[in-house]
Tab-separated table of C-alpha atoms in Angstrom:
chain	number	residue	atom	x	y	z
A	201	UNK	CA	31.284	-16.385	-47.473
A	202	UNK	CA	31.372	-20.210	-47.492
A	203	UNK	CA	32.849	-21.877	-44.305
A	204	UNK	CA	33.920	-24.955	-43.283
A	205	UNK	CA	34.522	-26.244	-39.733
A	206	UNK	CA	36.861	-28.937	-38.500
A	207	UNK	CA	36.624	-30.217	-34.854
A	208	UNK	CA	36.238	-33.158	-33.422
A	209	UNK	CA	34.153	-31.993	-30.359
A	210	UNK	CA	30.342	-32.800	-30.397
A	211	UNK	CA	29.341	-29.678	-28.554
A	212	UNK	CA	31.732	-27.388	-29.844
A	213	UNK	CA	30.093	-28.379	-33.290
A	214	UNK	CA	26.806	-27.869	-32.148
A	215	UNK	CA	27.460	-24.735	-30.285
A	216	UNK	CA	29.394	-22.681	-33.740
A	217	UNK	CA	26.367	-24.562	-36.147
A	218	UNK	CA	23.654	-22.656	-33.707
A	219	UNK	CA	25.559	-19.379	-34.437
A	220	UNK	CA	26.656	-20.122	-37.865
A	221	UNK	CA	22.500	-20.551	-38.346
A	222	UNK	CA	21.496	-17.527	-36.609
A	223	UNK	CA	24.445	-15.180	-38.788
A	224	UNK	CA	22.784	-16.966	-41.789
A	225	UNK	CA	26.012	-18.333	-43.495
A	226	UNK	CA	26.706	-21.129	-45.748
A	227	UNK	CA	28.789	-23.884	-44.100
A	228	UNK	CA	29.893	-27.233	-44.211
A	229	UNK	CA	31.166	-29.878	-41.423
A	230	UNK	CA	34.272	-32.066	-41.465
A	231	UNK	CA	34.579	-34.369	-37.695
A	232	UNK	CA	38.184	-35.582	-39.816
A	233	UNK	CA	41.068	-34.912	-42.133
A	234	UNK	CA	38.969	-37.737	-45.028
A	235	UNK	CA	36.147	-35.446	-44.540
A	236	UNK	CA	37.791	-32.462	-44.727
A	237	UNK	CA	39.638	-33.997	-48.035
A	238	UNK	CA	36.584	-34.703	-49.772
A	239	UNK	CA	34.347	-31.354	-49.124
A	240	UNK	CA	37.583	-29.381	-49.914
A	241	UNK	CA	38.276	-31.699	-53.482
A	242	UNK	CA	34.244	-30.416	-54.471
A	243	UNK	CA	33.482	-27.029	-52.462
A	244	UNK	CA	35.729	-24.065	-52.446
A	245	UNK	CA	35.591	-22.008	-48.997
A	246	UNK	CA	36.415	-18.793	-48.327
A	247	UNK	CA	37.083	-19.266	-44.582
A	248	UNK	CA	38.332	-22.313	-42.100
A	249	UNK	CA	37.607	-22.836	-38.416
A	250	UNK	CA	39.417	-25.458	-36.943
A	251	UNK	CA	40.291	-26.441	-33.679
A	252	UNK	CA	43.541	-26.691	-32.871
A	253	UNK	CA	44.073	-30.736	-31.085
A	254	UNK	CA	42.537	-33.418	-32.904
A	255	UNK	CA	43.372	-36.688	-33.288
A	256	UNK	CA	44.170	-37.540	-36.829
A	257	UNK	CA	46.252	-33.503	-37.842
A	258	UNK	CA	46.749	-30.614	-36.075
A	259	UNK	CA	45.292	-27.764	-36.858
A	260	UNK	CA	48.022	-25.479	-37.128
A	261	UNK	CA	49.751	-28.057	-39.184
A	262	UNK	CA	46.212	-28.314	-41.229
A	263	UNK	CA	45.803	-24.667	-41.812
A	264	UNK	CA	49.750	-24.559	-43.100
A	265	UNK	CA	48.488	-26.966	-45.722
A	266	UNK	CA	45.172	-24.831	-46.454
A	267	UNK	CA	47.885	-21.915	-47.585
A	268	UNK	CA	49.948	-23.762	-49.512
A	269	UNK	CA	46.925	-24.860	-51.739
A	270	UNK	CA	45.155	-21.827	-51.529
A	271	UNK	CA	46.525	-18.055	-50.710
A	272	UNK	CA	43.269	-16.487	-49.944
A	273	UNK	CA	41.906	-18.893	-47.651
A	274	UNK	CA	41.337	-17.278	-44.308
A	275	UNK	CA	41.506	-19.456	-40.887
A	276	UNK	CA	40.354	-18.502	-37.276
A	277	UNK	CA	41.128	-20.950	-34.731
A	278	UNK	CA	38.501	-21.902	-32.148
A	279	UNK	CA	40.322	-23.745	-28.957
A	280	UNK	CA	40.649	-23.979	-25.192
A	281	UNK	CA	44.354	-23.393	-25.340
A	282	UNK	CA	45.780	-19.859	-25.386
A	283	UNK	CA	49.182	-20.882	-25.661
A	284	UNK	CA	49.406	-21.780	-29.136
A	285	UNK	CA	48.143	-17.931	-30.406
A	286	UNK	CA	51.216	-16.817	-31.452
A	287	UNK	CA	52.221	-19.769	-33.197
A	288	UNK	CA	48.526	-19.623	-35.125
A	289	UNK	CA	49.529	-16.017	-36.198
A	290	UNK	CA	52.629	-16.958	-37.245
A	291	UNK	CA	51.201	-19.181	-39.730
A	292	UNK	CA	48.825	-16.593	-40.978
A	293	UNK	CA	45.398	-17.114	-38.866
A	294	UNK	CA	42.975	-14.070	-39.210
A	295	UNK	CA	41.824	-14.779	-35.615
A	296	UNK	CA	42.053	-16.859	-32.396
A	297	UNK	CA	39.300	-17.818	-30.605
A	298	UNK	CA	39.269	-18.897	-26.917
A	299	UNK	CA	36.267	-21.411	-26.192
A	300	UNK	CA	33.388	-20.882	-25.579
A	301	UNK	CA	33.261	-17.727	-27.145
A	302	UNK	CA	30.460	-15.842	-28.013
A	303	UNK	CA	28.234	-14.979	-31.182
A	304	UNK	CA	29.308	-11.793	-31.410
A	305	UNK	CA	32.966	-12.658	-31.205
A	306	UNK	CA	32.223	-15.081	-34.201
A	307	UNK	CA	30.606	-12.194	-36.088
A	308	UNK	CA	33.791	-10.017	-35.521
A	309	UNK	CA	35.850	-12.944	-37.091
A	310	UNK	CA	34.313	-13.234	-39.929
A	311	UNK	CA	33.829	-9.556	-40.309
A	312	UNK	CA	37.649	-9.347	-40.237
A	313	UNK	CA	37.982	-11.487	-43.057
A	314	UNK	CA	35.208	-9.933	-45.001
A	315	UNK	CA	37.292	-6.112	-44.160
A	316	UNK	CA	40.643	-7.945	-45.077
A	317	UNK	CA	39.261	-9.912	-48.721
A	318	UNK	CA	37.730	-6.350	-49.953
A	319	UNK	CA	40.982	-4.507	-48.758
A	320	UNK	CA	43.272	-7.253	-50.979
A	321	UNK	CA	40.820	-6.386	-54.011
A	322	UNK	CA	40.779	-2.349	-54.031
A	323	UNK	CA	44.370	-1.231	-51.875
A	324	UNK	CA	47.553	-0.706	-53.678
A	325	UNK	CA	50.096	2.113	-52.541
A	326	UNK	CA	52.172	3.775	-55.083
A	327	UNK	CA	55.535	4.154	-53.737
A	328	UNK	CA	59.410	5.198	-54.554
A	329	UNK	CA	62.390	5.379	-53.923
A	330	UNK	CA	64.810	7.683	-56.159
A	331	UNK	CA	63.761	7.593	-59.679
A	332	UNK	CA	62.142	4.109	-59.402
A	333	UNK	CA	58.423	3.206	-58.481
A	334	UNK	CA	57.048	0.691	-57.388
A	335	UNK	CA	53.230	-0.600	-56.813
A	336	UNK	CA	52.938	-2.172	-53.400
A	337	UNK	CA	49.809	-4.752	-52.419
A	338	UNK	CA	48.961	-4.842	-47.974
A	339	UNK	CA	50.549	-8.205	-48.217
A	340	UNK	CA	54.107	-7.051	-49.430
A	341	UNK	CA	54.338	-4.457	-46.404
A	342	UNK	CA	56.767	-6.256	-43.574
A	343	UNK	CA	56.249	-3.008	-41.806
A	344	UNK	CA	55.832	0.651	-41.999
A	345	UNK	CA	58.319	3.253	-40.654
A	346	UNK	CA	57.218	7.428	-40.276
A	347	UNK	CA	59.557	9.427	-41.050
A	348	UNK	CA	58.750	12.810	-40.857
A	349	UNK	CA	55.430	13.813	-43.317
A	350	UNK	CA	55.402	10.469	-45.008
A	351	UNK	CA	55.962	6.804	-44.103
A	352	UNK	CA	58.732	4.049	-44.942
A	353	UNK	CA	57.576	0.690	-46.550
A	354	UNK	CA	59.949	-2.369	-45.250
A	355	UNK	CA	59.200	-5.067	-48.015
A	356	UNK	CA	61.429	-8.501	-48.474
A	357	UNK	CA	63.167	-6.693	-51.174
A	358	UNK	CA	64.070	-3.025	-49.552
A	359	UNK	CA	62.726	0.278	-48.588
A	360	UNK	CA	60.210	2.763	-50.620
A	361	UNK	CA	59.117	5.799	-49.564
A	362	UNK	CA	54.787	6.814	-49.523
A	363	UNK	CA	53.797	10.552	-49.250
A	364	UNK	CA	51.530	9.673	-46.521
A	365	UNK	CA	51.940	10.132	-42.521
A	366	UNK	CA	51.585	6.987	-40.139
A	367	UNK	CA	48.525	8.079	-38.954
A	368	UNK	CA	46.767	7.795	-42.300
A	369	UNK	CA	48.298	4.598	-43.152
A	370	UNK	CA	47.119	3.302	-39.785
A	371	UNK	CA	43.593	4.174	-40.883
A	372	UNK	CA	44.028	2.412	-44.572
A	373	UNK	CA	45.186	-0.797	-42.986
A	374	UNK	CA	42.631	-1.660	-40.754
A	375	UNK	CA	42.770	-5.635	-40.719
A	376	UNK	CA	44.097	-7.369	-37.765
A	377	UNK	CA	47.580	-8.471	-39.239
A	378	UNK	CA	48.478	-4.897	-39.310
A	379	UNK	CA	49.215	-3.836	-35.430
A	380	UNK	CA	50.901	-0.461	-34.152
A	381	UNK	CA	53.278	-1.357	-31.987
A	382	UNK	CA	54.753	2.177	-31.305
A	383	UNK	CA	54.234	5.922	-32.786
A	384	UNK	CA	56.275	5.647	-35.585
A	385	UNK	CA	56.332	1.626	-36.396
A	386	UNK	CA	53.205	-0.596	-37.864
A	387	UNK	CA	54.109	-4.377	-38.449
A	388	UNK	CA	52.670	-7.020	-40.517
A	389	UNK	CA	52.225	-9.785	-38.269
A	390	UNK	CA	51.930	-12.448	-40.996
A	391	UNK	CA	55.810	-11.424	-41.297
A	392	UNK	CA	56.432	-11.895	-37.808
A	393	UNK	CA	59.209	-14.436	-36.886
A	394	UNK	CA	59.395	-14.319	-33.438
A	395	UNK	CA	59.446	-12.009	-30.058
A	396	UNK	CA	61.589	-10.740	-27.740
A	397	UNK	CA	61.118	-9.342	-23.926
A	398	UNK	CA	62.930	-6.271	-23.778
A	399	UNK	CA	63.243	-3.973	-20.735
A	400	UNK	CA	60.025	-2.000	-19.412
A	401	UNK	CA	57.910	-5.005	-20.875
A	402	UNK	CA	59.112	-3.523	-24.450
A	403	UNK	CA	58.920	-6.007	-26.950
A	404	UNK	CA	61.522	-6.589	-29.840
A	405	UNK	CA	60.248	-8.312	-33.224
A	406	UNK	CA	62.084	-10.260	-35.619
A	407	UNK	CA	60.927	-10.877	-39.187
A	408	UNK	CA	61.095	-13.931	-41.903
A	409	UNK	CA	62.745	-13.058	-44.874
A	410	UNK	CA	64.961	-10.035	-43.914
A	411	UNK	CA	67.565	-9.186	-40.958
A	412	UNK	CA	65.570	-6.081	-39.575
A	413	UNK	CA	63.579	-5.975	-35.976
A	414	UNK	CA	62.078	-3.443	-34.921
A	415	UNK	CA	61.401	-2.343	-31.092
A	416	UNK	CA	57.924	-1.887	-29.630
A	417	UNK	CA	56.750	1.556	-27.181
A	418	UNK	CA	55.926	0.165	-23.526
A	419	UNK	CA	52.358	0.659	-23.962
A	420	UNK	CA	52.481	-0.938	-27.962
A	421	UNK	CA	53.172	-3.980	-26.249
A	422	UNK	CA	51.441	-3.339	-23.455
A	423	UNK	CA	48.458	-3.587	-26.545
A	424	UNK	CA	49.980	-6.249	-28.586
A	425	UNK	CA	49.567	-8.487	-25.646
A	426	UNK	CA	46.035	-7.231	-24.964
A	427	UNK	CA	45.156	-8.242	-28.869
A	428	UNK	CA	46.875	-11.490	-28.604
A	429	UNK	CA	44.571	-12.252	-25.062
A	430	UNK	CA	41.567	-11.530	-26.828
């Protein structure tokens, strides 16, 4: 996997090249967005760490520009501000990193988008609905519904039906974007729009691209906001 970091703080830097070293992986440094420009016009990378306030770009705003140009980029955010987490989801991080963090957390990172790049390759679900069939990817799943011995995929376009229970499904999709947020409900959080407090601490989600939300258990969000912490 070839990485490239952007941040703008020395000892940040110096701190993610020692561990970056040690993990023995290919990487590449950019301290601005003319950097970053040229290394990204000559190398392609398979994953981005950026930090999330520098001075010349965001990094939220540069990782929505990473996406557009290429769809199987993968970005974790290293920062000392929680508060922008869900926004960093939103836009389709694969993780969030609170400084200083530690080499191991790194390692699960990366691992993550190692999991989630040979998952994209080798998973497609087989799925129907009536007569017709359709051939689903992870990424088309806005979430997954049980009902009963098999599960209902939510995509932008309608509802299909998989011959599988929730349980197994929540064993296929192991990548972080994929979160359980109650016994019968898995979402896609790449889909997710925004949240709602409910009552009890429940949560209510709302997706891009279609009307539906669906309502979290006490203790799926009691998990969700566990996940987004760490």
């Amino acid at each position: 996997m070839k990485i490239l970091i952007m941040d703008d703080e020395e000892l940040a830097i110096k701190r993610l090249i020692r561990f970056l070293e040690e993990l023995k992986y290919y990487y590449e440094i950019a301290n601005n967005k003319q950097e970053f420009d040229a290394l990204t016009n000559t190398h392609n990378f398979d994953i981005y760490i950026l930090d999330i306030n520098m001075p010349d770009i965001s990094g939220l705003e540069l990782a929505s520009e990473i996406f557009a140009n290429n769809k199987e980029a993968f970005v974790i955010f290293q920062t000392a501000y929680e508060e922008y987490a869900l926004k960093a989801f939103e836009i389709g991080a694969i993780d969030y990193l609170l400084k200083p963090f530690s080499k191991d957390d790194l390692q699960k990172s990366i691992n993550r988008a190692i999991s989630y790049k040979k998952q994209e390759k080798s998973i497609k679900f087989l799925t129907k609905n009536g007569d017709e069939a359709y051939l689903l990817k992870p990424e088309d799943i806005v979430y997954i519904q049980a009902d009963l011995n098999e599960v209902i995929f939510r995509t932008k376009d309608g509802f299909s039906y998989y011959s599988k229970k929730i349980s197994d499904m929540e064993n296929f999709l192991t990548t972080p974007n994929f979160f359980r947020i109650h016994r019968s409900y898995i979402i896609n959080l790449d889909y997710v729009k925004s949240m709602k407090t409910l009552e009890q601490s429940k949560i209510e989600f709302f997706f891009t691209n279609i009307k539906d939300s669906v309502i979290s258990s006490k203790d799926g969000a009691k998990k969700f906001r566990e996940f987004i912490d760490n």
